Amino acid sequence: MTALRQRKEIKVSNVYEDYPSQEEEEELERQLLAVYSGRGLWKILSYMIGGTIGLCIGFLTSIYLATLHENDLWFSNIKEVEREISFRTECGLYYSYYKQMLQAPTIMKGFHGLIYDNKTESMRTINILERMNIYQEVFLSILYRVLPIQTYLEPVYFYIYTLFGLQAMYVTALYVTSWLLSGTWLSGLLAAFWYVINRIDTTRVEFTIPLRENWALPFFAVQIAAITYLLRPHLQPLCERLTLLAVFISTFLFSLTWQFNQFMMLMQALVLFILDCLNMLPTVKVTWLYVIQVASLLLVCALQFFNSMILGSLLISFNLSVLIARKFQKNLKTGGFLNRLGKLLFHLALVLCLTVCLNTFIKHFLNLKSDEHIFKFLKAKFGFGATRDFDANLYLCEEAFGLLPFNTLERLSHTLLFYAYMFVLSVMVMVAVIVALRNLSDSTKVRFIVLKPGTAYNLMHSILFGCLAFSTMRMKYLWTSHMCVFASFGLCSSDIWELLLKLVHLYTPKRMKMMRYSVPVLILIYLCYKFWPGMMAELSELREFYDPDTVELMNWIKSNTPKKAVFAGSMQLLAGVKLCTGRTLTNHPHYEDKGLRERTKEVYQIYAKRSPEEVYSLLRSFGTDYVILEDSICYERRHNRGCRLRDLLDIANGHVMDGPGENDPDLKPAEHPRFCEEIKRNLPSYSAHFTRVFQNKTFHVYKLSRHK
């Protein structure tokens, strides 16, 4: 039975107690606003502090390297000729064009002298702007002319300070890249500190200042930082366009300043290709990067008077092939695992075939042979048959083009860099494999494992450039600097620590933050404790440039030979002759021209087993007036048997090498003694063609007779 009862009185005050009053709502809003504004202010403050530290550490690195250069050579106190001699080998050649532009009566006459140059290679008029990457010297010379600094800053200091200033930009770019990857500027600080204390393996700017890579690598680092930012998701359209512009400018400047740019960017294009195939990068942005690479190279090609070596580069052929192949295969990223894998393998084969066909066609059409020595070198280096080619063996026997020595890894381990790098690399490779398999199979498993596009790019970049460094020691500077970035990023990455802590079931946000910040701080404290005293001691070490034999030679040439005299000798020495004396050369160290390589081999017969008549005829065919012989080459002991310059010449000429050891069975004894040794005996057959006019402990200069 249903019963009725009286309702209980409802107190209005009880109802309103369940909801906040207007005053409480306003108070809550004020508290939330205070929290968010506090976070915003802290974020702004963090950016300001991080940005200031990045700029300061770049500036201090620049000063540190400049001071080491000064202390090592006493550069401010030595004579002008000694300063110029300190720019060894090809460095002296590049600096000579800066000096030439400054000595020209006008800027236009300076340009004319470079475009119609007849002093770099005797009996030839060549376009230096087309042949070499020296626009940076041209730009600096013009800048020095127009700025009001001539009264208190010498041209050589303006030049070297610019290079050391670029190092500041380099370190700052590494700092920013690490910061972008990890989300904290502490990572950038650790990357910059590692770069400095591993200076032996990360840069060689203080003793090879004008080298092309010292101009190019700072722009390459800026480009990597810009690409890392570009690959962030959900960028605003304006921000994305500005970042693309930054990528283009840095790529263009990198390409303009280094002749090996196309090979470095080919590695970069392979990184993009692999990651795009594995669906780790947004295809639209990858396409933009392909286009930027090609556009930069074509613009450089135009500035270098349509240099055929650029047009025939593998990079242009590869990028165009990728873009063409995409038009034929539009559904690469659909289907099951095996279906997608089959599509990717076919896509890879199609791209490779198109690249080879397109590159072969371009080189055949342009009759391009400028870079054939590189492919001969690579073929011999990786065991695809021995070679007696002089140019290829010249590279193979240079330590810089050999495998990465094991002691490099020992030095990097001493600073904990290699250990940290391998730890981060191992974790990220496992993550990348899981993500790649998940993408290919379109699986929804292990979704808590993620790999951001910027991280994926830097991971693959580090792996490919690491392989390059291990195969060719000279390229280690592209890898070791990025090691600093990648290792520091990993130690400060919230993603990595979160993943590792989850795997061992210890994850909490506080533990993750503690690991993220405590580990890099402890490493920084350790590195400061161990290496800071050594760095300060290094700054107090004072040495002085000392090369009296070369100084004596250069002074003698300037005082005792005609200004139009033509000199023959080793590539390395002749670069110094051009810089210090302005005399005409038969050959030089910029080796990216087939005609010059053939000429250099013929000039080097002065160190082979050839008759005086043959050597005289070869030298006179290049208009030679004087030839410089170096005891350090004639009696070389730096390389082992088979890699000495005289051995390479003997092998190329089909002659048996000197000294005990094996020879190929088809090599025959030479009919004549070694020219550089026999000429010193002053026999009639030699004195009829060569007269010694200068000698010291290192050099012997002979004047060639003028026969009617």
XYZ file of C-alpha atoms in Angstrom:
708
model
C 0.000 0.000 0.000
C 1.251 3.348 -0.911
C 1.482 5.870 1.869
C 1.801 9.549 1.590
C 3.978 11.680 3.814
C 4.749 15.323 4.135
C 7.690 16.665 2.195
C 10.690 17.804 4.089
C 11.526 21.483 3.825
C 14.418 22.118 1.526
C 16.829 24.728 2.707
C 17.934 26.956 -0.099
C 21.270 27.543 1.514
C 22.083 23.810 1.263
C 21.529 23.832 -2.479
C 23.870 26.729 -3.066
C 26.531 25.155 -0.889
C 27.042 22.494 -3.614
C 28.133 25.156 -6.125
C 30.876 27.755 -5.760
C 29.779 31.279 -5.204
C 30.625 34.036 -7.642
C 33.431 35.181 -5.375
C 34.860 31.649 -5.274
C 34.669 31.353 -9.079
C 36.553 34.602 -9.473
C 39.135 33.423 -6.971
C 39.543 30.136 -8.867
C 39.975 32.003 -12.148
C 42.596 34.222 -10.550
C 44.470 31.173 -9.286
C 44.395 29.461 -12.703
C 45.482 32.672 -14.396
C 48.319 33.000 -11.934
C 49.423 29.410 -12.631
C 49.324 29.812 -16.404
C 50.912 33.239 -16.362
C 53.567 31.893 -14.004
C 54.292 29.051 -16.389
C 54.321 31.462 -19.312
C 56.730 33.789 -17.537
C 58.938 30.866 -16.554
C 58.912 29.653 -20.177
C 59.874 33.107 -21.454
C 62.564 33.387 -18.794
C 63.884 29.933 -19.697
C 64.060 30.885 -23.376
C 65.878 34.109 -22.525
C 68.388 32.339 -20.279
C 68.896 29.492 -22.774
C 69.278 31.854 -25.724
C 71.778 34.011 -23.847
C 73.817 30.962 -22.811
C 73.802 29.675 -26.420
C 75.093 32.966 -27.815
C 77.674 33.319 -25.058
C 79.037 29.794 -25.437
C 79.325 30.253 -29.200
C 81.180 33.537 -28.716
C 83.492 32.050 -26.070
C 84.277 29.062 -28.305
C 85.255 31.451 -31.081
C 87.581 33.378 -28.743
C 89.022 30.124 -27.388
C 89.914 28.804 -30.861
C 91.313 32.161 -31.986
C 93.493 32.307 -28.863
C 94.813 28.800 -29.471
C 95.721 29.800 -33.029
C 97.531 32.901 -31.801
C 99.375 31.027 -29.053
C 100.411 28.210 -31.366
C 101.937 30.428 -34.086
C 102.464 33.788 -32.330
C 100.547 35.013 -35.335
C 100.535 38.664 -34.303
C 104.326 38.803 -34.108
C 105.565 36.824 -37.135
C 106.286 38.329 -40.539
C 103.727 38.523 -43.342
C 105.476 35.788 -45.343
C 105.392 33.484 -42.306
C 101.682 34.147 -41.804
C 101.045 33.210 -45.409
C 103.206 30.086 -45.209
C 101.152 28.981 -42.195
C 98.211 28.570 -44.620
C 99.430 25.171 -45.786
C 98.587 23.360 -49.048
C 95.202 24.244 -50.582
C 94.495 26.710 -47.767
C 97.191 28.962 -49.205
C 95.705 28.694 -52.687
C 92.266 29.843 -51.539
C 93.664 32.695 -49.462
C 95.723 33.871 -52.442
C 92.520 34.833 -54.275
C 91.399 36.955 -51.319
C 94.789 38.662 -51.455
C 94.538 39.007 -55.249
C 91.131 40.697 -54.998
C 92.436 43.166 -52.422
C 95.485 44.020 -54.538
C 93.379 44.660 -57.653
C 92.967 48.390 -58.484
C 89.169 48.036 -58.526
C 86.603 45.389 -57.650
C 85.697 44.922 -61.326
C 89.339 44.388 -62.291
C 89.602 41.897 -59.464
C 86.625 39.973 -60.876
C 88.182 40.117 -64.345
C 91.432 38.692 -62.982
C 89.587 35.741 -61.474
C 87.419 35.046 -64.523
C 90.409 35.234 -66.898
C 93.164 33.822 -64.704
C 96.428 32.798 -66.405
C 98.677 32.483 -63.338
C 97.136 29.492 -61.546
C 97.836 27.108 -64.425
C 100.571 28.066 -66.866
C 99.752 28.319 -70.568
C 96.030 28.210 -69.726
C 93.391 30.807 -69.015
C 90.850 29.447 -66.557
C 87.816 30.828 -64.753
C 88.589 30.532 -61.035
C 84.992 31.311 -60.065
C 83.826 28.397 -62.188
C 86.534 25.965 -61.103
C 86.712 26.631 -57.353
C 84.410 27.571 -54.480
C 85.913 30.955 -53.620
C 82.911 33.279 -53.528
C 83.516 33.633 -49.801
C 86.963 35.137 -50.481
C 85.439 37.470 -53.072
C 82.711 38.578 -50.661
C 85.171 39.169 -47.803
C 87.541 41.175 -50.014
C 84.691 43.437 -51.145
C 83.478 43.805 -47.565
C 86.977 44.727 -46.393
C 87.196 47.387 -49.116
C 83.890 49.066 -48.268
C 84.029 48.930 -44.465
C 86.001 51.656 -42.648
C 88.324 49.176 -40.929
C 91.521 49.283 -43.026
C 93.335 51.597 -40.609
C 93.094 49.341 -37.567
C 92.502 45.799 -38.895
C 94.853 44.026 -41.288
C 93.289 42.010 -44.150
C 94.567 38.696 -42.778
C 92.933 39.345 -39.399
C 89.647 40.301 -41.018
C 89.802 36.954 -42.827
C 90.656 34.712 -39.878
C 88.317 36.491 -37.469
C 85.477 35.865 -39.914
C 86.263 32.139 -39.870
C 86.450 32.051 -36.090
C 83.194 34.025 -35.989
C 81.585 31.310 -38.096
C 82.665 28.837 -35.433
C 80.525 30.785 -32.979
C 77.570 30.293 -35.334
C 78.498 26.609 -35.686
C 78.480 25.901 -31.952
C 75.304 27.933 -31.444
C 73.575 25.911 -34.194
C 74.607 22.648 -32.494
C 73.304 24.039 -29.205
C 69.951 24.967 -30.766
C 69.554 21.588 -32.510
C 70.091 19.711 -29.256
C 67.692 22.082 -27.478
C 65.018 21.562 -30.146
C 65.312 17.783 -29.884
C 65.278 17.534 -26.093
C 63.173 20.529 -25.096
C 65.763 21.885 -22.656
C 68.731 24.198 -23.183
C 70.707 22.086 -20.696
C 71.100 19.611 -23.552
C 72.544 22.350 -25.779
C 75.018 23.335 -23.081
C 76.258 19.752 -22.779
C 76.516 19.433 -26.590
C 78.574 22.626 -26.858
C 80.873 21.604 -24.005
C 81.459 18.194 -25.561
C 82.245 19.868 -28.880
C 84.924 22.045 -27.256
C 86.670 19.423 -25.131
C 86.717 17.002 -28.094
C 88.191 19.744 -30.301
C 90.834 17.440 -31.822
C 88.084 15.318 -33.361
C 85.329 17.889 -33.939
C 87.190 20.654 -35.778
C 90.544 21.573 -37.255
C 89.826 25.230 -37.883
C 92.687 26.637 -35.788
C 95.376 25.105 -38.031
C 93.598 24.909 -41.424
C 91.653 28.169 -41.331
C 90.825 28.740 -45.046
C 89.844 25.109 -45.667
C 86.493 24.892 -47.469
C 84.848 22.751 -44.805
C 85.487 25.428 -42.171
C 83.343 27.775 -44.230
C 80.682 25.198 -45.063
C 80.056 23.212 -41.869
C 78.603 26.145 -39.859
C 75.938 26.573 -42.560
C 75.363 22.813 -42.582
C 74.752 22.905 -38.824
C 72.282 25.768 -39.259
C 70.515 23.764 -41.967
C 70.188 20.718 -39.675
C 68.754 22.919 -36.915
C 66.257 24.423 -39.377
C 65.236 20.983 -40.696
C 64.781 19.730 -37.127
C 62.410 22.623 -36.447
C 60.650 22.229 -39.806
C 59.767 18.607 -39.008
C 57.804 19.625 -35.939
C 54.083 18.942 -36.385
C 51.398 21.632 -36.500
C 53.632 24.571 -37.460
C 51.840 27.762 -38.331
C 51.901 28.466 -42.118
C 53.996 31.630 -41.735
C 56.411 29.884 -39.371
C 56.734 26.966 -41.798
C 57.472 29.268 -44.739
C 60.118 31.155 -42.766
C 61.727 27.863 -41.718
C 61.780 26.655 -45.330
C 63.484 29.932 -46.258
C 66.092 29.330 -43.540
C 66.670 25.797 -44.861
C 67.089 27.107 -48.409
C 69.519 29.912 -47.474
C 71.690 27.651 -45.295
C 71.660 24.876 -47.939
C 72.631 27.355 -50.644
C 75.503 28.838 -48.603
C 76.717 25.356 -47.670
C 76.687 24.370 -51.353
C 78.428 27.568 -52.424
C 81.359 27.231 -50.033
C 82.486 23.591 -50.428
C 83.191 21.521 -53.532
C 82.155 18.308 -51.739
C 78.682 19.684 -50.979
C 76.926 17.374 -53.433
C 78.237 14.229 -51.736
C 77.203 15.426 -48.263
C 73.737 16.384 -49.472
C 73.422 13.041 -51.249
C 73.827 11.391 -47.837
C 71.174 13.754 -46.519
C 68.850 12.887 -49.415
C 69.309 9.181 -48.601
C 68.286 9.926 -45.000
C 65.097 11.608 -46.222
C 64.403 8.801 -48.703
C 64.738 6.012 -46.114
C 62.591 7.772 -43.522
C 59.948 8.732 -46.074
C 59.695 5.131 -47.263
C 59.218 4.000 -43.643
C 56.519 6.648 -43.138
C 58.489 8.413 -40.393
C 58.463 11.848 -42.035
C 55.655 13.865 -43.638
C 55.949 13.373 -47.395
C 55.094 16.994 -48.235
C 57.987 18.339 -46.175
C 60.368 15.731 -47.580
C 59.403 16.825 -51.092
C 60.155 20.432 -50.197
C 63.598 19.404 -48.921
C 64.357 17.505 -52.147
C 63.374 20.577 -54.169
C 65.453 22.897 -51.965
C 68.549 20.714 -52.432
C 68.203 20.700 -56.223
C 67.363 24.413 -56.388
C 70.402 25.297 -54.234
C 72.746 23.257 -56.412
C 71.350 24.739 -59.621
C 71.750 28.262 -58.240
C 75.361 27.494 -57.280
C 75.846 25.992 -60.746
C 74.678 29.269 -62.310
C 76.997 31.315 -60.070
C 79.875 29.016 -61.018
C 79.296 29.671 -64.701
C 77.400 26.383 -65.185
C 80.052 24.116 -63.735
C 79.415 20.749 -65.415
C 80.504 18.761 -62.353
C 77.492 20.131 -60.459
C 75.068 19.314 -63.267
C 76.429 15.764 -63.377
C 76.181 15.246 -59.618
C 74.504 12.127 -58.275
C 72.395 14.286 -55.966
C 70.473 15.975 -58.774
C 69.949 12.643 -60.550
C 68.816 10.933 -57.334
C 66.380 13.640 -56.231
C 64.814 13.894 -59.680
C 64.517 10.098 -59.831
C 62.726 9.983 -56.464
C 60.239 12.643 -57.564
C 59.636 10.877 -60.896
C 59.230 7.453 -59.262
C 56.593 8.855 -56.929
C 54.442 9.789 -59.909
C 54.377 6.144 -60.998
C 53.805 4.760 -57.499
C 51.216 6.780 -55.616
C 50.036 4.136 -53.143
C 53.325 3.180 -51.495
C 51.991 3.524 -47.954
C 48.895 1.348 -48.191
C 48.268 -2.385 -47.801
C 49.542 -5.092 -45.492
C 53.127 -5.700 -44.383
C 54.244 -7.935 -47.278
C 52.344 -5.876 -49.830
C 53.895 -2.648 -48.638
C 57.367 -4.188 -48.351
C 57.137 -5.414 -51.949
C 56.094 -1.948 -53.125
C 59.013 -0.350 -51.293
C 61.552 -2.790 -52.750
C 60.218 -2.112 -56.248
C 60.295 1.638 -55.519
C 63.922 1.356 -54.368
C 64.910 -0.561 -57.517
C 63.090 1.948 -59.711
C 64.794 4.921 -58.053
C 68.254 3.342 -58.331
C 67.763 2.440 -61.998
C 66.468 5.913 -62.816
C 69.375 7.524 -60.946
C 72.017 5.499 -62.806
C 70.372 6.043 -66.209
C 69.803 9.757 -65.674
C 73.305 10.365 -64.308
C 74.926 8.366 -67.124
C 72.944 10.304 -69.724
C 73.882 13.695 -68.217
C 77.580 12.811 -68.001
C 77.616 11.433 -71.539
C 75.762 14.480 -72.867
C 78.124 16.909 -71.079
C 81.221 14.730 -71.673
C 81.859 15.016 -67.944
C 84.988 13.366 -66.493
C 85.870 15.751 -63.665
C 84.781 13.404 -60.865
C 85.868 10.064 -62.326
C 88.858 9.931 -59.952
C 86.447 9.872 -56.987
C 84.622 6.821 -58.302
C 87.943 5.080 -59.078
C 89.003 5.819 -55.512
C 85.732 4.466 -54.076
C 85.907 1.363 -56.265
C 89.417 0.543 -55.070
C 88.711 1.518 -51.449
C 85.786 -0.853 -51.045
C 87.574 -3.784 -52.647
C 86.115 -3.834 -56.150
C 89.505 -4.533 -57.693
C 93.026 -3.160 -57.233
C 94.073 -0.191 -59.298
C 97.279 1.303 -60.615
C 95.590 4.592 -61.319
C 97.872 7.303 -59.946
C 95.074 9.652 -58.832
C 93.087 6.948 -57.050
C 96.194 5.654 -55.268
C 97.150 9.188 -54.261
C 93.895 9.355 -52.286
C 94.084 5.778 -51.015
C 97.516 6.361 -49.517
C 96.561 9.543 -47.670
C 95.727 8.928 -44.017
C 92.859 11.430 -44.207
C 91.085 9.218 -46.766
C 91.686 5.993 -44.853
C 89.516 4.273 -42.275
C 88.759 5.996 -38.982
C 91.561 5.106 -36.519
C 90.559 3.297 -33.351
C 92.274 5.917 -31.181
C 89.592 8.405 -32.260
C 87.001 6.353 -30.392
C 89.371 6.098 -27.414
C 89.627 9.891 -27.229
C 85.851 10.278 -27.539
C 85.365 7.665 -24.801
C 87.767 9.528 -22.529
C 85.281 12.430 -22.437
C 82.286 10.047 -22.001
C 80.906 11.227 -25.360
C 81.186 7.885 -27.130
C 79.619 5.962 -24.230
C 76.695 8.390 -24.011
C 76.286 8.360 -27.782
C 76.191 4.566 -27.997
C 73.682 4.399 -25.131
C 71.334 6.892 -26.820
C 71.897 5.367 -30.271
C 71.075 1.847 -29.037
C 67.811 2.969 -27.454
C 66.769 5.063 -30.449
C 67.609 2.335 -32.979
C 65.377 -0.115 -31.101
C 62.600 2.472 -30.999
C 63.049 3.205 -34.722
C 62.866 -0.505 -35.629
C 59.655 -0.943 -33.633
C 58.086 2.174 -35.162
C 59.176 1.173 -38.682
C 57.670 -2.323 -38.345
C 54.525 -0.839 -36.872
C 54.217 1.631 -39.748
C 54.794 -1.044 -42.380
C 52.257 -3.419 -40.846
C 49.818 -0.620 -39.967
C 49.626 -2.089 -36.469
C 48.168 -0.411 -33.382
C 50.403 -2.287 -30.953
C 52.961 -0.593 -28.632
C 51.472 2.835 -29.282
C 53.237 4.202 -26.212
C 56.513 3.988 -28.210
C 56.765 7.063 -30.432
C 59.469 8.559 -32.600
C 59.135 12.219 -33.464
C 60.014 13.224 -37.060
C 62.861 15.511 -35.957
C 64.339 12.767 -33.789
C 63.990 10.208 -36.595
C 65.800 12.526 -39.014
C 68.711 13.179 -36.635
C 68.967 9.468 -35.805
C 69.300 8.403 -39.435
C 71.560 11.387 -40.176
C 73.880 10.305 -37.376
C 73.954 6.670 -38.563
C 74.737 7.435 -42.227
C 77.330 10.093 -41.457
C 78.841 7.751 -38.897
C 79.282 5.158 -41.642
C 80.887 7.847 -43.798
C 83.268 8.809 -40.988
C 84.317 5.194 -40.380
C 85.044 4.718 -44.083
C 86.837 8.062 -44.630
C 88.588 9.711 -41.705
C 88.520 13.204 -43.253
C 84.713 13.185 -43.028
C 84.683 12.475 -39.287
C 84.100 16.157 -38.536
C 80.603 15.853 -40.006
C 79.836 13.017 -37.597
C 81.629 13.897 -34.362
C 79.959 17.298 -34.058
C 76.566 15.646 -34.536
C 77.535 13.011 -31.966
C 77.685 15.814 -29.397
C 74.169 16.909 -30.371
C 72.659 13.435 -30.409
C 74.261 12.177 -27.199
C 73.287 15.276 -25.215
C 69.743 15.176 -26.601
C 69.294 11.568 -25.482
C 70.497 12.205 -21.953
C 68.067 15.132 -21.600
C 65.140 13.580 -23.455
C 61.933 13.058 -21.482
C 60.796 10.491 -24.090
C 63.858 8.270 -23.634
C 63.812 8.362 -19.830
C 60.048 7.793 -19.769
C 60.411 4.754 -22.026
C 63.280 3.252 -20.014
C 61.544 3.792 -16.687
C 58.320 2.255 -18.027
C 60.231 -0.794 -19.221
C 61.497 -1.433 -15.673
C 58.126 -0.414 -14.134
C 59.600 2.545 -12.230
C 58.039 5.388 -14.135
C 56.689 8.445 -12.390
C 56.828 12.006 -13.753
C 59.082 13.057 -10.870
C 61.574 10.227 -11.488
C 61.611 11.006 -15.191
C 62.393 14.681 -14.511
C 65.012 13.753 -11.949
C 66.846 11.498 -14.444
C 66.416 13.987 -17.271
C 68.145 16.797 -15.391
C 70.447 15.081 -12.905
C 72.348 12.903 -15.387
C 73.473 15.758 -17.708
C 74.265 18.006 -14.729
C 76.454 15.314 -13.156
C 78.228 14.752 -16.479
C 78.808 18.503 -16.873
C 80.259 18.687 -13.353
C 82.554 15.740 -14.087
C 83.709 17.191 -17.424
C 84.402 20.604 -15.874
C 86.356 19.013 -13.036
C 88.438 16.841 -15.346
C 89.003 19.015 -18.413
C 88.689 22.652 -17.375
C 92.219 22.846 -15.843
C 93.676 21.319 -19.018
C 91.858 23.842 -21.192
C 93.204 26.717 -19.110
C 96.717 25.245 -19.229
C 96.393 24.912 -23.003
C 95.613 28.622 -23.260
C 98.820 29.433 -21.398
C 101.066 27.357 -23.705
C 103.007 29.677 -26.018
C 104.700 28.471 -29.198
C 105.995 30.151 -32.340
C 105.839 29.473 -36.067
C 109.223 28.210 -37.287
C 109.900 27.167 -40.866
C 113.113 28.959 -41.905
C 113.739 26.849 -45.019
C 110.385 27.681 -46.604
C 110.703 31.361 -45.623
C 114.161 31.454 -47.226
C 112.807 29.833 -50.399
C 109.911 32.287 -50.740
C 112.140 35.297 -50.130
C 114.617 34.051 -52.729
C 111.887 33.543 -55.337
C 110.523 37.060 -54.775
C 113.970 38.633 -55.025
C 115.683 36.585 -57.748
C 113.112 35.463 -60.296
C 111.019 37.374 -62.867
C 107.413 38.094 -61.893
C 106.199 36.109 -64.905
C 108.371 33.078 -64.116
C 106.616 29.678 -64.148
C 107.306 27.236 -61.304
C 106.813 23.460 -61.181
C 106.856 21.260 -58.092
C 104.561 19.560 -55.614
C 100.949 20.725 -55.421
C 101.217 21.609 -51.753
C 104.320 23.768 -52.099
C 103.175 25.562 -55.233
C 100.048 26.829 -53.459
C 102.391 28.633 -51.070
C 104.504 29.903 -53.967
C 101.459 31.527 -55.536
C 100.325 33.102 -52.275
C 103.727 34.382 -51.110
C 105.292 35.379 -54.449
C 102.513 35.684 -57.022
C 104.449 33.557 -59.529
C 102.725 31.387 -62.142
C 102.228 27.679 -61.393
C 102.127 24.540 -63.489
C 99.806 22.708 -61.060
C 98.041 23.195 -57.727
C 96.100 21.260 -55.017
C 92.542 21.844 -56.288
C 92.268 18.406 -57.866
C 88.716 18.431 -59.302
C 89.740 18.794 -62.971
C 90.797 15.959 -65.270
C 93.258 18.083 -67.241
C 94.946 19.294 -64.060
C 95.232 15.742 -62.722
C 96.955 14.612 -65.912
C 99.269 17.619 -65.788
C 100.133 16.976 -62.127
C 101.079 13.378 -62.881
C 103.415 14.548 -65.648
C 105.009 17.244 -63.460
C 105.540 14.647 -60.735
C 107.804 12.696 -63.071
C 110.566 14.738 -61.418
C 110.296 12.127 -58.625
C 110.086 9.128 -60.975
C 112.702 7.082 -62.812
C 112.830 9.091 -66.018
C 115.628 10.431 -68.203
C 116.575 14.135 -67.935
C 115.512 14.655 -71.550
C 112.027 13.271 -70.862
C 111.556 15.349 -67.705
C 112.840 18.479 -69.432
C 110.478 17.961 -72.359
C 107.483 17.463 -70.049
C 108.254 20.526 -67.951
C 108.888 22.772 -70.951
C 105.573 21.687 -72.472
C 103.954 23.552 -69.558
C 106.192 26.591 -69.968
C 108.225 25.821 -66.839
C 111.132 28.128 -66.010
C 112.032 26.750 -62.562
C 111.430 23.423 -60.848
C 111.523 22.944 -57.059
C 112.610 19.559 -55.707
C 111.884 18.598 -52.089
C 114.014 16.134 -50.173
C 111.002 15.258 -48.010
C 109.338 13.780 -51.131
C 112.384 12.398 -52.907
C 113.534 10.514 -49.768
C 110.100 10.137 -48.183
C 109.745 7.971 -45.088
C 106.322 9.098 -43.836
C 104.431 6.444 -45.791
C 105.138 2.739 -46.027
C 106.547 1.157 -49.138
C 103.913 1.168 -51.852
C 102.407 4.456 -50.688
C 105.338 6.816 -51.077
C 104.853 9.235 -53.944
C 107.825 7.767 -55.791
C 106.285 4.291 -55.424
C 102.958 5.439 -56.860
C 104.791 6.915 -59.840
C 106.837 3.745 -60.324
C 103.698 1.580 -60.287
C 101.867 3.894 -62.689
C 104.908 3.850 -65.002
C 105.223 0.041 -64.805
C 108.521 0.151 -62.879
C 109.754 -1.911 -59.937
C 109.617 -0.040 -56.622
C 112.719 0.769 -54.560
C 113.729 -1.155 -51.456
C 113.111 -4.674 -50.191
C 109.659 -6.074 -50.675
C 107.347 -7.649 -53.207
C 106.493 -6.244 -56.631
C 103.793 -7.248 -59.088
C 105.262 -9.748 -61.579
C 104.621 -7.535 -64.610
C 106.588 -4.564 -63.211
C 109.991 -4.109 -64.830
C 113.226 -2.420 -63.742
C 113.464 1.155 -64.987
C 116.014 2.109 -67.628
C 116.944 5.320 -65.842
C 117.763 6.234 -62.217
C 115.429 8.369 -60.140
C 115.508 11.907 -61.471
C 115.339 13.792 -58.139
C 118.366 11.862 -56.826
C 120.478 11.781 -59.963
C 120.166 15.493 -60.793
C 122.112 16.364 -57.636
C 125.213 14.668 -59.070
C 125.379 17.423 -61.680
C 126.183 15.036 -64.535
C 126.503 16.546 -68.044
C 123.250 14.949 -69.252
C 121.422 16.812 -66.456
C 123.374 20.081 -66.377
C 122.689 20.505 -70.092
C 119.020 21.083 -69.235
C 118.964 22.077 -65.537
C 121.074 24.549 -63.554
C 120.839 24.672 -59.775
C 120.183 28.246 -58.650
C 119.108 27.761 -55.027
C 119.352 25.159 -52.290
C 118.970 24.755 -48.559
C 118.403 21.797 -46.240
C 114.930 21.132 -47.667
C 114.610 22.567 -51.180
C 116.578 22.539 -54.426
C 115.598 24.943 -57.216
C 116.751 24.317 -60.801
C 116.398 26.679 -63.722
C 115.513 25.097 -67.056
C 117.705 25.908 -70.030
C 116.180 27.657 -73.031
C 117.243 25.564 -76.041
C 116.775 27.035 -79.458
